[in-house]
mmCIF file of C-alpha atoms in Angstrom:
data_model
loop_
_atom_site.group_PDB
_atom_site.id
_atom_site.type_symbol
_atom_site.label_atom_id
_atom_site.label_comp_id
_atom_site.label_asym_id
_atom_site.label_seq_id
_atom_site.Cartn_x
_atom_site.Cartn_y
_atom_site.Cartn_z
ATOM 1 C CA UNK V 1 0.000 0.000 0.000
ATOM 2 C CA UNK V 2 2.872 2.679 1.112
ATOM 3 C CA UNK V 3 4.846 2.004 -2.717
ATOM 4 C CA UNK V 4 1.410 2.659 -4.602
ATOM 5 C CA UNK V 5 0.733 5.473 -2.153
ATOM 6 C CA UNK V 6 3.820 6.875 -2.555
ATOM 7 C CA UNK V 7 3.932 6.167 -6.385
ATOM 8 C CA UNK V 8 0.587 7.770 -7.348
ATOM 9 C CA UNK V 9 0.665 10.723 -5.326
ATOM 10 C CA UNK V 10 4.435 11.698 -6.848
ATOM 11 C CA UNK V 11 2.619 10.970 -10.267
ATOM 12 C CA UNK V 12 0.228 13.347 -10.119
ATOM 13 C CA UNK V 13 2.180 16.047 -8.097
ATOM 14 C CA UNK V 14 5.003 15.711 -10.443
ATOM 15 C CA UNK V 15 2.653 16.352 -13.664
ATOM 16 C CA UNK V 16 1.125 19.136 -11.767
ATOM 17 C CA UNK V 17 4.679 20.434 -11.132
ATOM 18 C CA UNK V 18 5.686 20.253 -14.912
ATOM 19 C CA UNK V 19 2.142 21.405 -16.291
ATOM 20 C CA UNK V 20 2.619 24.541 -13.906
ATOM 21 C CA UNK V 21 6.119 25.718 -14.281
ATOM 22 C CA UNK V 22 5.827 25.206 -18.014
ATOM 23 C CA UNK V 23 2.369 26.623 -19.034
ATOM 24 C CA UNK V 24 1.607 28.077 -15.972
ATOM 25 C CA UNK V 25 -1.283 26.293 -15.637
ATOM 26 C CA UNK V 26 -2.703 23.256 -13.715
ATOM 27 C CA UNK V 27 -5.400 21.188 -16.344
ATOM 28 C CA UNK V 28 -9.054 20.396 -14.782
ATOM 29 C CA UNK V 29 -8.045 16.199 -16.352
ATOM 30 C CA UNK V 30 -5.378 16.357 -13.751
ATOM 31 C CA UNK V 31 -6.726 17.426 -10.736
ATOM 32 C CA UNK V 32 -10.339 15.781 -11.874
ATOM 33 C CA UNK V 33 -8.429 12.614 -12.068
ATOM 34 C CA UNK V 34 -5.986 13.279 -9.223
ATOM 35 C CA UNK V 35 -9.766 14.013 -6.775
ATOM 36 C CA UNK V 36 -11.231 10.904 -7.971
ATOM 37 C CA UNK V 37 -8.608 8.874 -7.730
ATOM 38 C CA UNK V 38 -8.143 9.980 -3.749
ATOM 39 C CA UNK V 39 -11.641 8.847 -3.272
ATOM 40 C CA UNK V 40 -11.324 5.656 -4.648
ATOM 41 C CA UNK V 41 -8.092 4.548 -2.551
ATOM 42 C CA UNK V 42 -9.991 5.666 0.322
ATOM 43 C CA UNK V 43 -13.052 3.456 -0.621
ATOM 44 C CA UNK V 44 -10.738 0.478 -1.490
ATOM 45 C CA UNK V 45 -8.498 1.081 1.565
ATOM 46 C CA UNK V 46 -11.026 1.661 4.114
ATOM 47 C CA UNK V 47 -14.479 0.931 2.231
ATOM 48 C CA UNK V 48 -17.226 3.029 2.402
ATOM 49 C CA UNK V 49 -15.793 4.768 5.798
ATOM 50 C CA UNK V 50 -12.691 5.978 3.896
ATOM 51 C CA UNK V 51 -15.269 8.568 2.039
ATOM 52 C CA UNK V 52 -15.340 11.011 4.915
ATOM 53 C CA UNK V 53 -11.679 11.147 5.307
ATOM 54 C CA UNK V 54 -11.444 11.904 1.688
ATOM 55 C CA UNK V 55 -14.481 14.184 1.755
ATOM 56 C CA UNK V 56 -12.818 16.199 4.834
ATOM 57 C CA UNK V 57 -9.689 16.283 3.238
ATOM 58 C CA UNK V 58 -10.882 17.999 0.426
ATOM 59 C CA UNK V 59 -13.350 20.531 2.236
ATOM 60 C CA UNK V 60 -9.904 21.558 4.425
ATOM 61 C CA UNK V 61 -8.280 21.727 0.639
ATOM 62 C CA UNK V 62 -10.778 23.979 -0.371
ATOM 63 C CA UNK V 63 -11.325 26.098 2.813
ATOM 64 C CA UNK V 64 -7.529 26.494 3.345
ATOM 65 C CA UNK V 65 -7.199 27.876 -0.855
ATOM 66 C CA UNK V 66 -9.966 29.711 -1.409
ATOM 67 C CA UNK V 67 -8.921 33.202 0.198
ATOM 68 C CA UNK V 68 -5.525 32.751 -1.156
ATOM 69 C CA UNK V 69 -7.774 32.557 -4.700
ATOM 70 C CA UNK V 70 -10.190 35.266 -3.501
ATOM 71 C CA UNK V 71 -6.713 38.032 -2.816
ATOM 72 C CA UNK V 72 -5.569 36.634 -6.338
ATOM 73 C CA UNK V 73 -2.311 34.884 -4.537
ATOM 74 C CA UNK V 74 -3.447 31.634 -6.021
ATOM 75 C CA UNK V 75 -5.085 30.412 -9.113
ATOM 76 C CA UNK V 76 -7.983 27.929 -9.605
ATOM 77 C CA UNK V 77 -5.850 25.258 -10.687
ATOM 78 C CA UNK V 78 -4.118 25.401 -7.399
ATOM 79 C CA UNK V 79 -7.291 25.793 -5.287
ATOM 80 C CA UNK V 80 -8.109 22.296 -7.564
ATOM 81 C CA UNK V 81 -5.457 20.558 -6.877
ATOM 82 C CA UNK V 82 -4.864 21.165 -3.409
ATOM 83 C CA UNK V 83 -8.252 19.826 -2.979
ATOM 84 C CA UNK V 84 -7.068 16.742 -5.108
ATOM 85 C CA UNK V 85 -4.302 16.317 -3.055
ATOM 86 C CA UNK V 86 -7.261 16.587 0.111
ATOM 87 C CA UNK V 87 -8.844 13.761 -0.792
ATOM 88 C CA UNK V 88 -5.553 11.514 -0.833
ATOM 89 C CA UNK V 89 -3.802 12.498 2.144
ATOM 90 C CA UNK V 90 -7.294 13.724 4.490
ATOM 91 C CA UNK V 91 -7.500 17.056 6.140
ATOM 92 C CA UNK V 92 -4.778 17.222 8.709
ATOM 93 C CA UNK V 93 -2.241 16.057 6.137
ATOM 94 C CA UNK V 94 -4.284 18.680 3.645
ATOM 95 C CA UNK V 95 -3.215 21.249 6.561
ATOM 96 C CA UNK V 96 0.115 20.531 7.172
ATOM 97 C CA UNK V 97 0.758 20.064 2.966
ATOM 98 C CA UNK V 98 -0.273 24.045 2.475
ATOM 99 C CA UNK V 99 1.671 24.978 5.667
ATOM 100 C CA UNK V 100 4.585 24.011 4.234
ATOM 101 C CA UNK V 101 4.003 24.744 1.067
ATOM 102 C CA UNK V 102 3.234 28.383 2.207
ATOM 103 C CA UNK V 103 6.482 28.501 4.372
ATOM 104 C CA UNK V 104 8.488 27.569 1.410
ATOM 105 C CA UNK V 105 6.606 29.753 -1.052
ATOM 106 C CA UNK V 106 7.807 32.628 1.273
ATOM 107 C CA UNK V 107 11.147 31.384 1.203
ATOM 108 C CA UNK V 108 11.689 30.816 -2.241
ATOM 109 C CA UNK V 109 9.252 34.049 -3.127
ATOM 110 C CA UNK V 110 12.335 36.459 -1.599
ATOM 111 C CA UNK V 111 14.583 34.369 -3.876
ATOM 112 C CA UNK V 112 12.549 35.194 -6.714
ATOM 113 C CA UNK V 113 12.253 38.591 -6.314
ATOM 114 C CA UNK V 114 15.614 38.861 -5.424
ATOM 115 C CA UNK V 115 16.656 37.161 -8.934
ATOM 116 C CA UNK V 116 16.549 39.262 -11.507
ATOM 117 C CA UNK V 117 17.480 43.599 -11.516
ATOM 118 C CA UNK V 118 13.502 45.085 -11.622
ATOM 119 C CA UNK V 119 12.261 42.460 -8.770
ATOM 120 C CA UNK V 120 15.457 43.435 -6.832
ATOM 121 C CA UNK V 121 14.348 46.974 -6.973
ATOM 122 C CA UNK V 122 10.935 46.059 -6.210
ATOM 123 C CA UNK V 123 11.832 44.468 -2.913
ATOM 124 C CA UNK V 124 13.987 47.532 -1.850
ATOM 125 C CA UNK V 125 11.074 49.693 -2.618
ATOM 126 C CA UNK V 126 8.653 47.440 -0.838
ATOM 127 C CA UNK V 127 11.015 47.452 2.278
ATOM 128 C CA UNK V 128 11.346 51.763 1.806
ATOM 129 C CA UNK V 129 7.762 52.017 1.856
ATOM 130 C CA UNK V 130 7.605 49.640 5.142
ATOM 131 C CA UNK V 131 10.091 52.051 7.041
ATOM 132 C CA UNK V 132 8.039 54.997 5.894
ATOM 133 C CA UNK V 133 4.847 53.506 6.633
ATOM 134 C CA UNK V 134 5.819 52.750 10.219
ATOM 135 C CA UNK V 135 7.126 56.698 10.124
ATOM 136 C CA UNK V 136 4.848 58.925 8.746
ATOM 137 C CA UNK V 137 0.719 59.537 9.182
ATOM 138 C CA UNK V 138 0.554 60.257 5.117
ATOM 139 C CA UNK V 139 -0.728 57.663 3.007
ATOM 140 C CA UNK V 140 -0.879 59.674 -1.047
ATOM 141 C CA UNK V 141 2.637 57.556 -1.182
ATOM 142 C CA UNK V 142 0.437 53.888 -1.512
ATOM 143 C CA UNK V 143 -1.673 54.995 -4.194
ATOM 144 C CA UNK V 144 1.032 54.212 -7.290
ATOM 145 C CA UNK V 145 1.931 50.843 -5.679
ATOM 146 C CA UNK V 146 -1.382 48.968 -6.494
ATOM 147 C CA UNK V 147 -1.256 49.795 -10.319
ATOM 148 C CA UNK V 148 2.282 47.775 -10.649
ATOM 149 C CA UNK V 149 1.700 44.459 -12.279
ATOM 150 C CA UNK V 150 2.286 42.090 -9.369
ATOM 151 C CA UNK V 151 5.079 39.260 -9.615
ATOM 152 C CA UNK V 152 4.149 35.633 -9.830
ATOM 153 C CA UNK V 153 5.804 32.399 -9.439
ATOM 154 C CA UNK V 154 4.265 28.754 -9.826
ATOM 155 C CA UNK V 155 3.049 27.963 -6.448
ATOM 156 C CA UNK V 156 4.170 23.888 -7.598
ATOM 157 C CA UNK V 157 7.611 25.420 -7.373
ATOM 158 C CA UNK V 158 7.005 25.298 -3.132
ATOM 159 C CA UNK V 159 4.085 22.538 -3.234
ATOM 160 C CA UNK V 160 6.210 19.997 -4.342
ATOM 161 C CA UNK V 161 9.103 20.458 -1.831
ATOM 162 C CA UNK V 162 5.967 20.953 0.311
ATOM 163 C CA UNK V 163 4.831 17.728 -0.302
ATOM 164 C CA UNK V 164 8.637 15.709 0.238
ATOM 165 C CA UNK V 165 8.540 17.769 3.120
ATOM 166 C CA UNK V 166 5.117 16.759 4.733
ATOM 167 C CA UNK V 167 5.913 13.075 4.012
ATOM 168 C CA UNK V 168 9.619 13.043 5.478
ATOM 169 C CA UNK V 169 8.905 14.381 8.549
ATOM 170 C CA UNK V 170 4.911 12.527 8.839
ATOM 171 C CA UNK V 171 5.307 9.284 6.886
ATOM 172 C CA UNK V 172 1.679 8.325 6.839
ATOM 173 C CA UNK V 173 1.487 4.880 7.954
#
């Protein structure tokens, strides 16, 4: 059971992974077949009482993505598949997967920034305006920040380390 576990889940993480850092994009037939396939091991693993696990998990998928979607920090396909990914591993493992993906989004998001001339003077902007919002009362300074295009990464570039991660350090059994 751990091998085919183990085996399907780094299937469809690792096509989820390739789909998003080359088109940028994570397809509906991957994370429609990544959900189903979640409930079925849970109905073949644990019957019929395997469906709330799976059903939880993906509820906790959805509820922990959506306001990342809502703010625009996310896109659909990752709201999808982290519900996919829900109904495989249940909701605290659902949890812990986006904590660590989030943690190592952060990580690697200063990296990006930090990669290329125009995100490098982004970030020292971004850290000007900090000091001289925690200085001064006068807020006419914000106003030209929102209408910069904002800079995005594939979120599968932290979900999959996310993912090793989670299952290092809580093999699930």
């Amino acid at each position: 059971m751990s091998a085919l576990y183990w085996l399907s889940f780094g299937v469809f993480w690792s096509i989820a992974l390739w789909t998003d850092m080359k088109y940028r994009k994570i397809p509906n037939w991957l994370t429609g077949a990544f959900a189903v396939s979640g409930l079925l091991m849970h109905v073949v693993l644990f019957s019929w009482e395997g469906i709330p696990a799976a059903a939880s998990g993906m509820l906790i998928g959805l509820a922990i993505t959506l306001p990342f979607y809502l703010c625009r920090a996310v896109g659909a396909g990752d709201v999808k598949l982290f519900m996919a990914a829900g109904a495989w591993t249940g909701a605290w493992y659902a949890l812990l997967l986006w904590c660590y993906t989030i943690l190592l989004a952060g990580c690697i998001g200063i990296i990006w920034l930090l990669w290329e001339e125009r995100r490098s003077r982004r970030l020292r902007e971004c850290g000007m305006r900090l000091l001289l919002l925690a200085g001064t009362r006068d807020r006419t300074w914000l106003y030209g920040w929102s209408r910069r295009p904002p800079v995005k990464m594939p979120l599968m570039l932290a979900a999959a380390p996310g993912a090793v991660l989670l299952f290092w350090l809580h093999p699930i059994s």
